[in-house]
Coordinates of C-alpha atoms and ligand atoms in Angstrom, one line a residue:
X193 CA 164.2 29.6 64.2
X194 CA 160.5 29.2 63.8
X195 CA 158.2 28.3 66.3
X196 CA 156.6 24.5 66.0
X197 CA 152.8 24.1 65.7
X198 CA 150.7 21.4 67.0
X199 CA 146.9 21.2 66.3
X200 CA 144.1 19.7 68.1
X201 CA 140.8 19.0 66.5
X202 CA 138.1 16.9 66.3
X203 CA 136.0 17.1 63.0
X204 CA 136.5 18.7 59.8
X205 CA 139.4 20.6 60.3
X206 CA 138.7 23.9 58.3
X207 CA 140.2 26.4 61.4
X208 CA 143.5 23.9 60.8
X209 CA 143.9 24.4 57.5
X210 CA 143.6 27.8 57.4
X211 CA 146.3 27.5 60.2
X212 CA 148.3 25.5 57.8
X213 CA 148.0 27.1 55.2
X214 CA 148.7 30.4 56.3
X215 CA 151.9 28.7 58.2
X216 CA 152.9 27.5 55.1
X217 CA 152.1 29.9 52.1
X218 CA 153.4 33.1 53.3
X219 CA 156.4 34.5 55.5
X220 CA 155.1 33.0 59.4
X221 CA 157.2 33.3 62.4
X222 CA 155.9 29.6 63.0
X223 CA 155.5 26.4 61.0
X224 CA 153.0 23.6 61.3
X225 CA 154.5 20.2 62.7
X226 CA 151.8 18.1 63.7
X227 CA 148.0 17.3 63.8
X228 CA 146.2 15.5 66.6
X229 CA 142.7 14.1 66.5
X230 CA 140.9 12.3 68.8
X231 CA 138.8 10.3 66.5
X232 CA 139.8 8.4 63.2
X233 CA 136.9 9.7 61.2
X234 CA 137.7 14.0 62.2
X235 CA 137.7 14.7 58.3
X236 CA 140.2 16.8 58.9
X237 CA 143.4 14.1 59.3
X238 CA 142.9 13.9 55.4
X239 CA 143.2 17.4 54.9
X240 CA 146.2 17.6 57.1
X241 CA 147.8 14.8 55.2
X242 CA 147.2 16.2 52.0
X243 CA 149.0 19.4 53.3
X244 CA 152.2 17.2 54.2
X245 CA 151.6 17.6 57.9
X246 CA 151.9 14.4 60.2
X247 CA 149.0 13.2 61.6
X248 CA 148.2 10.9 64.7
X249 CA 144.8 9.6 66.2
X250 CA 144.8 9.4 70.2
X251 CA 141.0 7.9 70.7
X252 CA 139.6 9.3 73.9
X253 CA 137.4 6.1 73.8
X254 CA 139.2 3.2 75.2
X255 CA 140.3 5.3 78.1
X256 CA 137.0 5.1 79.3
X257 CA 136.5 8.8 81.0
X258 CA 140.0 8.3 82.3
X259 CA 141.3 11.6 81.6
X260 CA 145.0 11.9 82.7
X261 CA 145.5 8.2 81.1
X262 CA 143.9 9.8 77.4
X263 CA 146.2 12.9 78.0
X264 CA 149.6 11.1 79.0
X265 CA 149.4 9.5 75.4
X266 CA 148.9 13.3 74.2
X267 CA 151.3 14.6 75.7
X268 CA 153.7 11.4 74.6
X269 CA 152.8 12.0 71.2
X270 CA 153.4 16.0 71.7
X271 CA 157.0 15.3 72.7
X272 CA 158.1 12.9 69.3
X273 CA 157.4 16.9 67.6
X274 CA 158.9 19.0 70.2
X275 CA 156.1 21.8 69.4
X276 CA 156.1 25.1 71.2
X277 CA 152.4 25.9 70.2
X278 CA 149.6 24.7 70.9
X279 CA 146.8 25.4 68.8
X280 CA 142.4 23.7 69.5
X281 CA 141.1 24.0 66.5
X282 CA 137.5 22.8 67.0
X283 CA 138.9 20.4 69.3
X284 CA 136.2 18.7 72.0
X285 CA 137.5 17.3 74.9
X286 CA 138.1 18.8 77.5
X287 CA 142.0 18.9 78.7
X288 CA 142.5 18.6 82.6
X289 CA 144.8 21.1 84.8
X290 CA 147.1 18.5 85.0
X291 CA 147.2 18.7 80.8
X292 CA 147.0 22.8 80.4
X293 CA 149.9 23.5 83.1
X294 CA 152.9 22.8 81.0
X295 CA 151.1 24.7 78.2
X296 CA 150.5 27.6 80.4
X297 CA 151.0 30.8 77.9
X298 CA 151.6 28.3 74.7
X299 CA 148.0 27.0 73.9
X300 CA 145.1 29.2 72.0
X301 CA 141.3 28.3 71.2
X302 CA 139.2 29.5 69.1
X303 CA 135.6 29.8 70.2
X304 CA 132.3 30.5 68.4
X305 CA 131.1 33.5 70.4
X306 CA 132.1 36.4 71.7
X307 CA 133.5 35.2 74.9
X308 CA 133.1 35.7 77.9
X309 CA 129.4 35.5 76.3
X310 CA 128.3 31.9 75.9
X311 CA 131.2 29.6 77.3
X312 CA 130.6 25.8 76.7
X313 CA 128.2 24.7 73.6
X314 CA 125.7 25.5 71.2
X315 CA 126.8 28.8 70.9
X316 CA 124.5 29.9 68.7
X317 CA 121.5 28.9 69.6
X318 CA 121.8 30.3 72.9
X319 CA 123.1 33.9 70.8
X320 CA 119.6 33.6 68.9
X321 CA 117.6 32.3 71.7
X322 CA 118.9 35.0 73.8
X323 CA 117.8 37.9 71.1
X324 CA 121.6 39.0 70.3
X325 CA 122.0 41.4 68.0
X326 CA 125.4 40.2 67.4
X327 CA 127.7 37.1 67.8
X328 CA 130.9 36.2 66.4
X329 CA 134.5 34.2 67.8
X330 CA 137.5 34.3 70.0
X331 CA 141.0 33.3 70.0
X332 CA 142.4 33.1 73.6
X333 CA 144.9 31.6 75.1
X334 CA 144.2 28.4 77.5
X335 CA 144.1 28.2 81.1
X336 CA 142.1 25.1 83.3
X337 CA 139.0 27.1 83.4
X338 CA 136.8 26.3 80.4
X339 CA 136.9 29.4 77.6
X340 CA 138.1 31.2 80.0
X341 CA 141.9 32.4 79.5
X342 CA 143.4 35.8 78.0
X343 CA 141.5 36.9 74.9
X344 CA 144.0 37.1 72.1
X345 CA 141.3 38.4 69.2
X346 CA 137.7 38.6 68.1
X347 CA 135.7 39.3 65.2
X348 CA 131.7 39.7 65.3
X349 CA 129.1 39.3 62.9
X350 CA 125.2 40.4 63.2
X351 CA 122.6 38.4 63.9
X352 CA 119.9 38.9 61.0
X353 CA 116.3 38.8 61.0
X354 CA 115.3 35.1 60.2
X355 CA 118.6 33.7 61.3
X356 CA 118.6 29.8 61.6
X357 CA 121.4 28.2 63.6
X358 CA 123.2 26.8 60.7
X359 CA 123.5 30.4 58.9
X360 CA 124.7 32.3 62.0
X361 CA 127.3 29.2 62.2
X362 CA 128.7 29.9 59.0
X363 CA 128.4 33.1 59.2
X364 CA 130.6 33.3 62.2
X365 CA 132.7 30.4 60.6
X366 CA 133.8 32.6 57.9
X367 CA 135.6 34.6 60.7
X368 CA 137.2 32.4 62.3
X369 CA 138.7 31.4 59.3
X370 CA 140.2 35.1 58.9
X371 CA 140.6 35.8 63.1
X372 CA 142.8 32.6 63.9
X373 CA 145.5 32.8 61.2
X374 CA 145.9 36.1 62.5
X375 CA 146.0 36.0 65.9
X376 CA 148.3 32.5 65.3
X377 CA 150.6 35.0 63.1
X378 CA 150.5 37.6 65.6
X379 CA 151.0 35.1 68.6
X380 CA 154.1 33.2 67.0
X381 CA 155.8 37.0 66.8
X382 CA 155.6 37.5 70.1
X383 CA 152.4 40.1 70.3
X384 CA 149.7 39.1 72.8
X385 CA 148.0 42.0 72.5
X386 CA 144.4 41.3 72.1
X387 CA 142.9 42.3 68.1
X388 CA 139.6 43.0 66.6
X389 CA 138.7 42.3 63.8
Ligands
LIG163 C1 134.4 25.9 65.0 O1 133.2 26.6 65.1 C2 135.1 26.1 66.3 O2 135.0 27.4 66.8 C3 134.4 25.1 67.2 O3 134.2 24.0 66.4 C4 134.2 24.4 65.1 C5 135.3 23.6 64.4 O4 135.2 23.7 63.0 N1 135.1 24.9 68.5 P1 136.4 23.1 62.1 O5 136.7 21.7 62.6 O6 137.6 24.0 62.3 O7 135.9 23.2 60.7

């Protein structure tokens, strides 16, 4: 029986649908069953959609910092799919102890560095700002502490000479577009042994 999938995000969504797709076009020890975002306008509920997964919005907003209220509803959401997995894909809240526990072992992130380089934001200015050669992502599973659990997988790109933000971000989205489908793929098999891409 295949695992069931559950994805997190935010924004555009292009991580999920290269979950999705990779779920759904080729042989996949897991299949997609259900995308989350906490705001109407993450672009990437259309995409979903289009893919024929279900969708639900969960606003964070009218919760009003209340964090375990916002996360119940998650969770109440999570069980009308019975997933198994738990995949953040460019999802940004951030879940409570009280949220990650009955995960524990079933969630992954993807991150935009090389962790445990650069936890938290902006990535990629503070790879540039700090003179890194090299950059890049990481799949790793979830635990309370922020980008902190098991690495799972990363892939690195090089920081060029007259980098900008923007081109180092694509640059390094271009692999996680390639590292999480993998790791995912790997994951739903049953191998947790960390990857490099
Ligand atoms: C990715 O860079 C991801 O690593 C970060 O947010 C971005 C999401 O992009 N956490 P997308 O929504 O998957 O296109």
């Amino acid at each position: 029986m295949k695992k069931r999938v559950a994805i997190f995000i935010s924004g555009g969504g292009s991580n999920m649908v290269r979950l999705i797709e990779d779920m759904q076009n080729t042989d996949h020890a897991a299949e997609p069953v259900l995308v989350v975002a906490n705001n109407s306008s993450a672009g990437g509920l259309k995409k979903a959609k289009s893919l024929g997964i279900a969708t639900v919005v969960v606003d964070h907003r009218p919760f009003n910092g209340d964090r375990s209220a916002f996360e119940a509803v998650l969770q109440s959401e999570l069980a009308k799919y019975w997933p198994d997995i738990l995949c953040l894909a460019g999802f940004m809240r951030i879940l409570t102890a009280g949220f990650v526990a009955p995960w524990d072992g079933r969630m992954l992130n993807i991150h935009p560095s090389i962790l445990p380089k650069y936890k938290g934001l902006n990535t990629h200015s503070r790879a540039l700002g700090a003179g890194d050669t090299e950059h890049g992502c990481t799949v790793h599973m979830v635990t309370p502490a922020l980008d902190d659990g098991p690495i799972l997988g990363q892939a690195k790109v090089p920081i060029l000479e007259g980098d900008t933000c923007e081109m180092l971000a694509a640059r390094v989205l271009e692999q996680e577009h390639r590292l999480y489908p993998t790791v995912l793929r790997r994951f739903a098999a049953g191998n947790m042994s960390p990857i490099m891409l």
